[in-house]
Amino acid sequence: MNPESVPIPLDQLPGVSAARRDLLGRLGLSTVGDLLFHFPNRYEDLTDLRPIAQLAEGTLQTVQGEVVEIESRPTSNGGFLVSVVVSDDNVHVLEGVWFNQALAAKRFRFGQRVSFSGKPKWYRDHWQIGSPRVQILDGTDPSGPGIVPVYPLTEDLRPHVLRAIIESALRDHAASVVEVIPEALRERHGWPGVCPALWQVHAPESLESAGLARKRFIYQELLVLQVALALRRRESRDEAVAPSLPVSPAIDGRIRRLFPFALTEDQDRAIAEVCQDMGGARPMQRLLQADVGAGKTAVAVYAMLVAVANKHQAALMAPTEVLARQHARTLDRYLAHSRVRRLLLTGGLSASEKRKALAALRDGNIDLVVGTQALVQEGVEFARLGLVVIDEQHKFGVHQRAQVRRLGANPHYLVMTATPIPRTVALTVFGDLDISIIRQLPPGRQPVTTRWLREGERDSLNTRLRQALHEGRQAYVVCPTVEDSATLDLRSAATVYRELSGGAFRDFRIGLLHGKMDEDVKADVMDRFTRHEIDLLVSTTVIEVGVDVPNATYLVVEDAERFGLSQMHQLRGRVSRGTTPGYCYLFADPQTDEGRERLRVLMRTTDGFTLAEEDAKLRGSGELFGTKQHGAGELWALAQAGTELLDLARRDAFALVAADPKLSRPDHAALRHAVYLRYGKTLELVEVG
Ligand code: ADP
Ligand code: MG
């Protein structure tokens, strides 16, 4: 979409008064360009125009005739009915009926020419249509008996008024909209040009031509996005230089000996791909995708130690303090007897501790640093940074990813996500990265049993839980909110904590963990849970990602309908980390079909990749690029595009950028402008030429 090429205020269109301009403003439309790109949701095909004598039951048909009767009468159940009868030959009649719509009769006059559309039914002795679509045939409504676009509307703006305004915008301004798709691509795929395509979207000759025009605009959106990604990839990989950090058999052996387990085949393959990248002279730009609990940390540790073995520094960035500390503990365990110098850099350091830490990083006295976003703040400098690992990347927007680039002279990047992402997202949000995938779980992993419970089953669940805790297991109880709220009837963490401590779990050690607690309090609670000094942890979703306590095998989720599918999958991942079977109990009372379907999907599968696809189907593609304001166009496009169109646009875009890396050819000028306007900032593209 490129409405910016017609930045004319709406009230310069004939027929747009100040009042109408404000109504259009409520639809988010402020310029003629916006209006031209305000696409219909669907179309009504009113091309089946028939004489009343030839109507048939069941399909959408249209008749044109003269109003011969207007009547309002009470119905047997206390309502009333408006009846308007039309005839096209003074013999056959069609009755339009409206129930309880006082204003329905007001539009009609005797003798007026109108068209009624709908699905006719034979009633007693004549044809009848319930609430027909009406056109008054006096020339004010531009749509004839053809295909009528149905727009997203706002109250008080009548459909035929909006259609008339859009048609006048088309007539006067469609020709000024800039063509973004280069001619060669337009020809190759047979796309209509931008101006005829806009006409076909708003005033189509056929449903087919409308469909093709729409598809062209979807392709345009995807092309602009993919060109931006191709440019970013070129800048951050193909045209950049990174230190080459090769792995010798000696280094490989030394690193492997640190793990208390043999790596899985998938972990090995991911490591081979990472080593291939890090040994080269271009910065690695790799996304490691794995299902929850598949063992990404081991791959990250391997990569970091490769950097250290090559006398470079490595940084591991986690989305939360809880996770950063956990990673630091894991590293402490693996590296207990090594001379690798480590640092945990979080927001909780005192000013003097922080000063010392930063100096050590700058002077090269630290090999390996683990931290939160504190790592990308002002003042953090590295002596010779070789590798940055970003854990649980789905918590970082593209914007933060761009921030990380400021860390130093082109290090290698490994970004990790435990939320398996659908292909559409992999090719867009992460479309500038290479991808490694770990599907396999470590051997001996037990499946999690998931059950959906009703309130009445709470007592028997508590009995079950108490028994498990007695046997030495640990449990999580996750709540959607921290504290009770006046407006939401949800079980909050604070309430549940109080209930359990004083009630059924009096004799167990219970902890409370939520995002509003101070960082060191959180860290302390998490430490105690890890050391099994806490049996049952009541928490919010702060434990959603990454938390790794293999002995915790029970998970209870309160008000589970409040959580999204991928969030639930993450939560469930907390209780399938060891070789003991995990159990997940969901208390939920979903009010919508979608909510019920989400729960059913969760019962059906524990495979994260399947869940991700289902999630994308239920929700649309979610919030791309972590920032909503950039989303409208590409979200619309992604929601409608099949992956086929996405692949097509991606191939075209990458080929185009390979052939014309600066987009300096004249026939790429408009595309280039569109790309920088839309993504220059978000993707931090360097403006060239
Ligand atoms: P995630 O991919 O979710 O970050 P982790 O790296 O935290 O997963 O690993 C999950 C658990 O599996 C950890 O307890 C880890 O020690 C264990 N693990 C990882 N790799 C293996 C392996 N190859 N064999 C056995 N256990 C493993
Ligand atoms: Mg992890």
PDB file of N, CA, C and O in Angstrom, residues 195-246:
ATOM      1  N   CYS A 195      -3.083   1.693 -11.097  1.00  0.00           N
ATOM      2  CA  CYS A 195      -4.339   2.428 -11.286  1.00  0.00           C
ATOM      3  C   CYS A 195      -5.491   1.504 -11.681  1.00  0.00           C
ATOM      4  O   CYS A 195      -6.536   1.491 -11.014  1.00  0.00           O
ATOM      5  N   PRO A 196      -5.335   0.682 -12.720  1.00  0.00           N
ATOM      6  CA  PRO A 196      -6.429  -0.270 -13.006  1.00  0.00           C
ATOM      7  C   PRO A 196      -6.706  -1.207 -11.839  1.00  0.00           C
ATOM      8  O   PRO A 196      -7.866  -1.588 -11.605  1.00  0.00           O
ATOM      9  N   ALA A 197      -5.681  -1.563 -11.079  1.00  0.00           N
ATOM     10  CA  ALA A 197      -5.898  -2.470  -9.948  1.00  0.00           C
ATOM     11  C   ALA A 197      -6.775  -1.795  -8.889  1.00  0.00           C
ATOM     12  O   ALA A 197      -7.660  -2.422  -8.306  1.00  0.00           O
ATOM     13  N   LEU A 198      -6.547  -0.502  -8.643  1.00  0.00           N
ATOM     14  CA  LEU A 198      -7.390   0.203  -7.670  1.00  0.00           C
ATOM     15  C   LEU A 198      -8.839   0.232  -8.143  1.00  0.00           C
ATOM     16  O   LEU A 198      -9.767   0.028  -7.354  1.00  0.00           O
ATOM     17  N   TRP A 199      -9.039   0.470  -9.429  1.00  0.00           N
ATOM     18  CA  TRP A 199     -10.410   0.435  -9.965  1.00  0.00           C
ATOM     19  C   TRP A 199     -11.035  -0.933  -9.754  1.00  0.00           C
ATOM     20  O   TRP A 199     -12.194  -1.051  -9.367  1.00  0.00           O
ATOM     21  N   GLN A 200     -10.261  -1.989 -10.023  1.00  0.00           N
ATOM     22  CA  GLN A 200     -10.830  -3.334  -9.903  1.00  0.00           C
ATOM     23  C   GLN A 200     -11.115  -3.716  -8.451  1.00  0.00           C
ATOM     24  O   GLN A 200     -11.987  -4.524  -8.182  1.00  0.00           O
ATOM     25  N   VAL A 201     -10.366  -3.137  -7.522  1.00  0.00           N
ATOM     26  CA  VAL A 201     -10.639  -3.412  -6.108  1.00  0.00           C
ATOM     27  C   VAL A 201     -11.961  -2.760  -5.690  1.00  0.00           C
ATOM     28  O   VAL A 201     -12.771  -3.351  -5.001  1.00  0.00           O
ATOM     29  N   HIS A 202     -12.158  -1.507  -6.151  1.00  0.00           N
ATOM     30  CA  HIS A 202     -13.318  -0.755  -5.655  1.00  0.00           C
ATOM     31  C   HIS A 202     -14.548  -0.879  -6.544  1.00  0.00           C
ATOM     32  O   HIS A 202     -15.672  -0.703  -6.076  1.00  0.00           O
ATOM     33  N   ALA A 203     -14.334  -1.077  -7.830  1.00  0.00           N
ATOM     34  CA  ALA A 203     -15.477  -1.145  -8.750  1.00  0.00           C
ATOM     35  C   ALA A 203     -15.215  -2.260  -9.757  1.00  0.00           C
ATOM     36  O   ALA A 203     -15.024  -2.003 -10.935  1.00  0.00           O
ATOM     37  N   PRO A 204     -15.196  -3.492  -9.269  1.00  0.00           N
ATOM     38  CA  PRO A 204     -14.722  -4.582 -10.122  1.00  0.00           C
ATOM     39  C   PRO A 204     -15.695  -4.948 -11.242  1.00  0.00           C
ATOM     40  O   PRO A 204     -16.898  -4.794 -11.114  1.00  0.00           O
ATOM     41  N   GLU A 205     -15.078  -5.424 -12.340  1.00  0.00           N
ATOM     42  CA  GLU A 205     -15.892  -5.956 -13.430  1.00  0.00           C
ATOM     43  C   GLU A 205     -16.379  -7.353 -13.089  1.00  0.00           C
ATOM     44  O   GLU A 205     -17.439  -7.781 -13.512  1.00  0.00           O
ATOM     45  N   SER A 206     -15.546  -8.086 -12.361  1.00  0.00           N
ATOM     46  CA  SER A 206     -15.936  -9.446 -11.979  1.00  0.00           C
ATOM     47  C   SER A 206     -15.242  -9.773 -10.665  1.00  0.00           C
ATOM     48  O   SER A 206     -14.310  -9.072 -10.255  1.00  0.00           O
ATOM     49  N   LEU A 207     -15.699 -10.814 -10.014  1.00  0.00           N
ATOM     50  CA  LEU A 207     -15.043 -11.214  -8.764  1.00  0.00           C
ATOM     51  C   LEU A 207     -13.613 -11.644  -9.035  1.00  0.00           C
ATOM     52  O   LEU A 207     -12.719 -11.430  -8.220  1.00  0.00           O
ATOM     53  N   GLU A 208     -13.377 -12.219 -10.224  1.00  0.00           N
ATOM     54  CA  GLU A 208     -12.022 -12.658 -10.574  1.00  0.00           C
ATOM     55  C   GLU A 208     -11.073 -11.465 -10.680  1.00  0.00           C
ATOM     56  O   GLU A 208      -9.973 -11.491 -10.149  1.00  0.00           O
ATOM     57  N   SER A 209     -11.518 -10.413 -11.385  1.00  0.00           N
ATOM     58  CA  SER A 209     -10.622  -9.272 -11.566  1.00  0.00           C
ATOM     59  C   SER A 209     -10.378  -8.585 -10.218  1.00  0.00           C
ATOM     60  O   SER A 209      -9.280  -8.092  -9.949  1.00  0.00           O
ATOM     61  N   ALA A 210     -11.388  -8.573  -9.343  1.00  0.00           N
ATOM     62  CA  ALA A 210     -11.190  -8.006  -8.009  1.00  0.00           C
ATOM     63  C   ALA A 210     -10.162  -8.833  -7.245  1.00  0.00           C
ATOM     64  O   ALA A 210      -9.278  -8.299  -6.570  1.00  0.00           O
ATOM     65  N   GLY A 211     -10.267 -10.147  -7.367  1.00  0.00           N
ATOM     66  CA  GLY A 211      -9.347 -11.045  -6.675  1.00  0.00           C
ATOM     67  C   GLY A 211      -7.915 -10.849  -7.139  1.00  0.00           C
ATOM     68  O   GLY A 211      -6.990 -10.800  -6.334  1.00  0.00           O
ATOM     69  N   LEU A 212      -7.738 -10.715  -8.443  1.00  0.00           N
ATOM     70  CA  LEU A 212      -6.387 -10.544  -8.983  1.00  0.00           C
ATOM     71  C   LEU A 212      -5.791  -9.208  -8.523  1.00  0.00           C
ATOM     72  O   LEU A 212      -4.617  -9.128  -8.156  1.00  0.00           O
ATOM     73  N   ALA A 213      -6.631  -8.176  -8.502  1.00  0.00           N
ATOM     74  CA  ALA A 213      -6.144  -6.855  -8.096  1.00  0.00           C
ATOM     75  C   ALA A 213      -5.707  -6.878  -6.628  1.00  0.00           C
ATOM     76  O   ALA A 213      -4.658  -6.350  -6.258  1.00  0.00           O
ATOM     77  N   ARG A 214      -6.517  -7.509  -5.805  1.00  0.00           N
ATOM     78  CA  ARG A 214      -6.178  -7.645  -4.385  1.00  0.00           C
ATOM     79  C   ARG A 214      -4.859  -8.358  -4.214  1.00  0.00           C
ATOM     80  O   ARG A 214      -4.017  -7.979  -3.409  1.00  0.00           O
ATOM     81  N   LYS A 215      -4.696  -9.433  -4.973  1.00  0.00           N
ATOM     82  CA  LYS A 215      -3.503 -10.251  -4.872  1.00  0.00           C
ATOM     83  C   LYS A 215      -2.272  -9.429  -5.252  1.00  0.00           C
ATOM     84  O   LYS A 215      -1.198  -9.560  -4.672  1.00  0.00           O
ATOM     85  N   ARG A 216      -2.456  -8.575  -6.243  1.00  0.00           N
ATOM     86  CA  ARG A 216      -1.362  -7.725  -6.665  1.00  0.00           C
ATOM     87  C   ARG A 216      -0.906  -6.824  -5.511  1.00  0.00           C
ATOM     88  O   ARG A 216       0.289  -6.629  -5.303  1.00  0.00           O
ATOM     89  N   PHE A 217      -1.873  -6.300  -4.743  1.00  0.00           N
ATOM     90  CA  PHE A 217      -1.491  -5.420  -3.644  1.00  0.00           C
ATOM     91  C   PHE A 217      -0.867  -6.208  -2.487  1.00  0.00           C
ATOM     92  O   PHE A 217       0.015  -5.706  -1.794  1.00  0.00           O
ATOM     93  N   ILE A 218      -1.335  -7.415  -2.272  1.00  0.00           N
ATOM     94  CA  ILE A 218      -0.707  -8.261  -1.257  1.00  0.00           C
ATOM     95  C   ILE A 218       0.749  -8.514  -1.651  1.00  0.00           C
ATOM     96  O   ILE A 218       1.671  -8.368  -0.853  1.00  0.00           O
ATOM     97  N   TYR A 219       0.940  -8.868  -2.922  1.00  0.00           N
ATOM     98  CA  TYR A 219       2.292  -9.103  -3.432  1.00  0.00           C
ATOM     99  C   TYR A 219       3.144  -7.850  -3.252  1.00  0.00           C
ATOM    100  O   TYR A 219       4.292  -7.918  -2.826  1.00  0.00           O
ATOM    101  N   GLN A 220       2.572  -6.704  -3.549  1.00  0.00           N
ATOM    102  CA  GLN A 220       3.304  -5.446  -3.403  1.00  0.00           C
ATOM    103  C   GLN A 220       3.796  -5.263  -1.966  1.00  0.00           C
ATOM    104  O   GLN A 220       4.960  -4.940  -1.727  1.00  0.00           O
ATOM    105  N   GLU A 221       2.905  -5.488  -1.006  1.00  0.00           N
ATOM    106  CA  GLU A 221       3.286  -5.378   0.407  1.00  0.00           C
ATOM    107  C   GLU A 221       4.432  -6.307   0.751  1.00  0.00           C
ATOM    108  O   GLU A 221       5.383  -5.938   1.428  1.00  0.00           O
ATOM    109  N   LEU A 222       4.299  -7.544   0.293  1.00  0.00           N
ATOM    110  CA  LEU A 222       5.307  -8.541   0.632  1.00  0.00           C
ATOM    111  C   LEU A 222       6.624  -8.231  -0.067  1.00  0.00           C
ATOM    112  O   LEU A 222       7.698  -8.428   0.498  1.00  0.00           O
ATOM    113  N   LEU A 223       6.540  -7.713  -1.279  1.00  0.00           N
ATOM    114  CA  LEU A 223       7.755  -7.374  -2.016  1.00  0.00           C
ATOM    115  C   LEU A 223       8.527  -6.266  -1.301  1.00  0.00           C
ATOM    116  O   LEU A 223       9.735  -6.356  -1.102  1.00  0.00           O
ATOM    117  N   VAL A 224       7.814  -5.237  -0.867  1.00  0.00           N
ATOM    118  CA  VAL A 224       8.463  -4.125  -0.173  1.00  0.00           C
ATOM    119  C   VAL A 224       9.152  -4.641   1.098  1.00  0.00           C
ATOM    120  O   VAL A 224      10.309  -4.327   1.375  1.00  0.00           O
ATOM    121  N   LEU A 225       8.432  -5.470   1.845  1.00  0.00           N
ATOM    122  CA  LEU A 225       8.998  -6.035   3.067  1.00  0.00           C
ATOM    123  C   LEU A 225      10.224  -6.898   2.778  1.00  0.00           C
ATOM    124  O   LEU A 225      11.263  -6.779   3.427  1.00  0.00           O
ATOM    125  N   GLN A 226      10.128  -7.756   1.786  1.00  0.00           N
ATOM    126  CA  GLN A 226      11.236  -8.667   1.501  1.00  0.00           C
ATOM    127  C   GLN A 226      12.440  -7.930   0.929  1.00  0.00           C
ATOM    128  O   GLN A 226      13.584  -8.311   1.184  1.00  0.00           O
ATOM    129  N   VAL A 227      12.214  -6.879   0.177  1.00  0.00           N
ATOM    130  CA  VAL A 227      13.342  -6.081  -0.312  1.00  0.00           C
ATOM    131  C   VAL A 227      14.056  -5.445   0.885  1.00  0.00           C
ATOM    132  O   VAL A 227      15.281  -5.434   0.961  1.00  0.00           O
ATOM    133  N   ALA A 228      13.258  -4.956   1.849  1.00  0.00           N
ATOM    134  CA  ALA A 228      13.867  -4.366   3.049  1.00  0.00           C
ATOM    135  C   ALA A 228      14.725  -5.409   3.767  1.00  0.00           C
ATOM    136  O   ALA A 228      15.846  -5.128   4.196  1.00  0.00           O
ATOM    137  N   LEU A 229      14.205  -6.620   3.880  1.00  0.00           N
ATOM    138  CA  LEU A 229      14.945  -7.676   4.565  1.00  0.00           C
ATOM    139  C   LEU A 229      16.199  -8.058   3.782  1.00  0.00           C
ATOM    140  O   LEU A 229      17.262  -8.290   4.356  1.00  0.00           O
ATOM    141  N   ALA A 230      16.076  -8.101   2.472  1.00  0.00           N
ATOM    142  CA  ALA A 230      17.234  -8.443   1.640  1.00  0.00           C
ATOM    143  C   ALA A 230      18.323  -7.384   1.784  1.00  0.00           C
ATOM    144  O   ALA A 230      19.510  -7.699   1.870  1.00  0.00           O
ATOM    145  N   LEU A 231      17.908  -6.120   1.841  1.00  0.00           N
ATOM    146  CA  LEU A 231      18.887  -5.039   2.006  1.00  0.00           C
ATOM    147  C   LEU A 231      19.570  -5.149   3.366  1.00  0.00           C
ATOM    148  O   LEU A 231      20.777  -4.993   3.497  1.00  0.00           O
ATOM    149  N   ARG A 232      18.745  -5.433   4.383  1.00  0.00           N
ATOM    150  CA  ARG A 232      19.307  -5.533   5.719  1.00  0.00           C
ATOM    151  C   ARG A 232      20.291  -6.691   5.799  1.00  0.00           C
ATOM    152  O   ARG A 232      21.349  -6.600   6.405  1.00  0.00           O
ATOM    153  N   ARG A 233      19.937  -7.782   5.178  1.00  0.00           N
ATOM    154  CA  ARG A 233      20.822  -8.935   5.199  1.00  0.00           C
ATOM    155  C   ARG A 233      22.142  -8.606   4.505  1.00  0.00           C
ATOM    156  O   ARG A 233      23.215  -8.975   4.961  1.00  0.00           O
ATOM    157  N   ARG A 234      22.061  -7.910   3.405  1.00  0.00           N
ATOM    158  CA  ARG A 234      23.264  -7.528   2.672  1.00  0.00           C
ATOM    159  C   ARG A 234      24.180  -6.687   3.552  1.00  0.00           C
ATOM    160  O   ARG A 234      25.369  -6.929   3.642  1.00  0.00           O
ATOM    161  N   GLU A 235      23.556  -5.710   4.202  1.00  0.00           N
ATOM    162  CA  GLU A 235      24.354  -4.824   5.047  1.00  0.00           C
ATOM    163  C   GLU A 235      24.982  -5.557   6.220  1.00  0.00           C
ATOM    164  O   GLU A 235      26.135  -5.338   6.556  1.00  0.00           O
ATOM    165  N   SER A 236      24.171  -6.402   6.873  1.00  0.00           N
ATOM    166  CA  SER A 236      24.648  -6.944   8.137  1.00  0.00           C
ATOM    167  C   SER A 236      25.431  -8.232   7.941  1.00  0.00           C
ATOM    168  O   SER A 236      26.081  -8.701   8.860  1.00  0.00           O
ATOM    169  N   ARG A 237      25.387  -8.793   6.751  1.00  0.00           N
ATOM    170  CA  ARG A 237      26.158 -10.010   6.558  1.00  0.00           C
ATOM    171  C   ARG A 237      27.073  -9.920   5.338  1.00  0.00           C
ATOM    172  O   ARG A 237      28.287  -9.914   5.455  1.00  0.00           O
ATOM    173  N   ASP A 238      26.478  -9.790   4.168  1.00  0.00           N
ATOM    174  CA  ASP A 238      27.267  -9.928   2.950  1.00  0.00           C
ATOM    175  C   ASP A 238      28.313  -8.834   2.787  1.00  0.00           C
ATOM    176  O   ASP A 238      29.328  -9.031   2.145  1.00  0.00           O
ATOM    177  N   GLU A 239      28.034  -7.657   3.357  1.00  0.00           N
ATOM    178  CA  GLU A 239      28.984  -6.564   3.157  1.00  0.00           C
ATOM    179  C   GLU A 239      29.755  -6.250   4.426  1.00  0.00           C
ATOM    180  O   GLU A 239      30.469  -5.262   4.493  1.00  0.00           O
ATOM    181  N   ALA A 240      29.598  -7.086   5.461  1.00  0.00           N
ATOM    182  CA  ALA A 240      30.283  -6.814   6.724  1.00  0.00           C
ATOM    183  C   ALA A 240      31.406  -7.836   6.945  1.00  0.00           C
ATOM    184  O   ALA A 240      31.405  -8.900   6.335  1.00  0.00           O
ATOM    185  N   VAL A 241      32.316  -7.483   7.815  1.00  0.00           N
ATOM    186  CA  VAL A 241      33.440  -8.367   8.108  1.00  0.00           C
ATOM    187  C   VAL A 241      33.430  -8.693   9.592  1.00  0.00           C
ATOM    188  O   VAL A 241      33.245  -7.809  10.422  1.00  0.00           O
ATOM    189  N   ALA A 242      33.574  -9.969   9.921  1.00  0.00           N
ATOM    190  CA  ALA A 242      33.612 -10.385  11.319  1.00  0.00           C
ATOM    191  C   ALA A 242      34.889 -11.191  11.554  1.00  0.00           C
ATOM    192  O   ALA A 242      35.480 -11.704  10.605  1.00  0.00           O
ATOM    193  N   PRO A 243      35.311 -11.293  12.823  1.00  0.00           N
ATOM    194  CA  PRO A 243      36.482 -12.120  13.094  1.00  0.00           C
ATOM    195  C   PRO A 243      36.179 -13.579  12.768  1.00  0.00           C
ATOM    196  O   PRO A 243      35.088 -14.059  13.060  1.00  0.00           O
ATOM    197  N   SER A 244      37.120 -14.246  12.154  1.00  0.00           N
ATOM    198  CA  SER A 244      36.937 -15.666  11.875  1.00  0.00           C
ATOM    199  C   SER A 244      37.288 -16.457  13.130  1.00  0.00           C
ATOM    200  O   SER A 244      38.367 -16.301  13.697  1.00  0.00           O
ATOM    201  N   LEU A 245      36.357 -17.281  13.619  1.00  0.00           N
ATOM    202  CA  LEU A 245      36.549 -18.007  14.876  1.00  0.00           C
ATOM    203  C   LEU A 245      36.393 -19.518  14.625  1.00  0.00           C
ATOM    204  O   LEU A 245      35.340 -20.090  14.882  1.00  0.00           O
ATOM    205  N   PRO A 246      37.449 -20.143  14.118  1.00  0.00           N
ATOM    206  CA  PRO A 246      37.345 -21.553  13.720  1.00  0.00           C
ATOM    207  C   PRO A 246      37.413 -22.516  14.911  1.00  0.00           C
ATOM    208  O   PRO A 246      37.833 -22.142  15.999  1.00  0.00           O
TER     209      PRO A 246
END
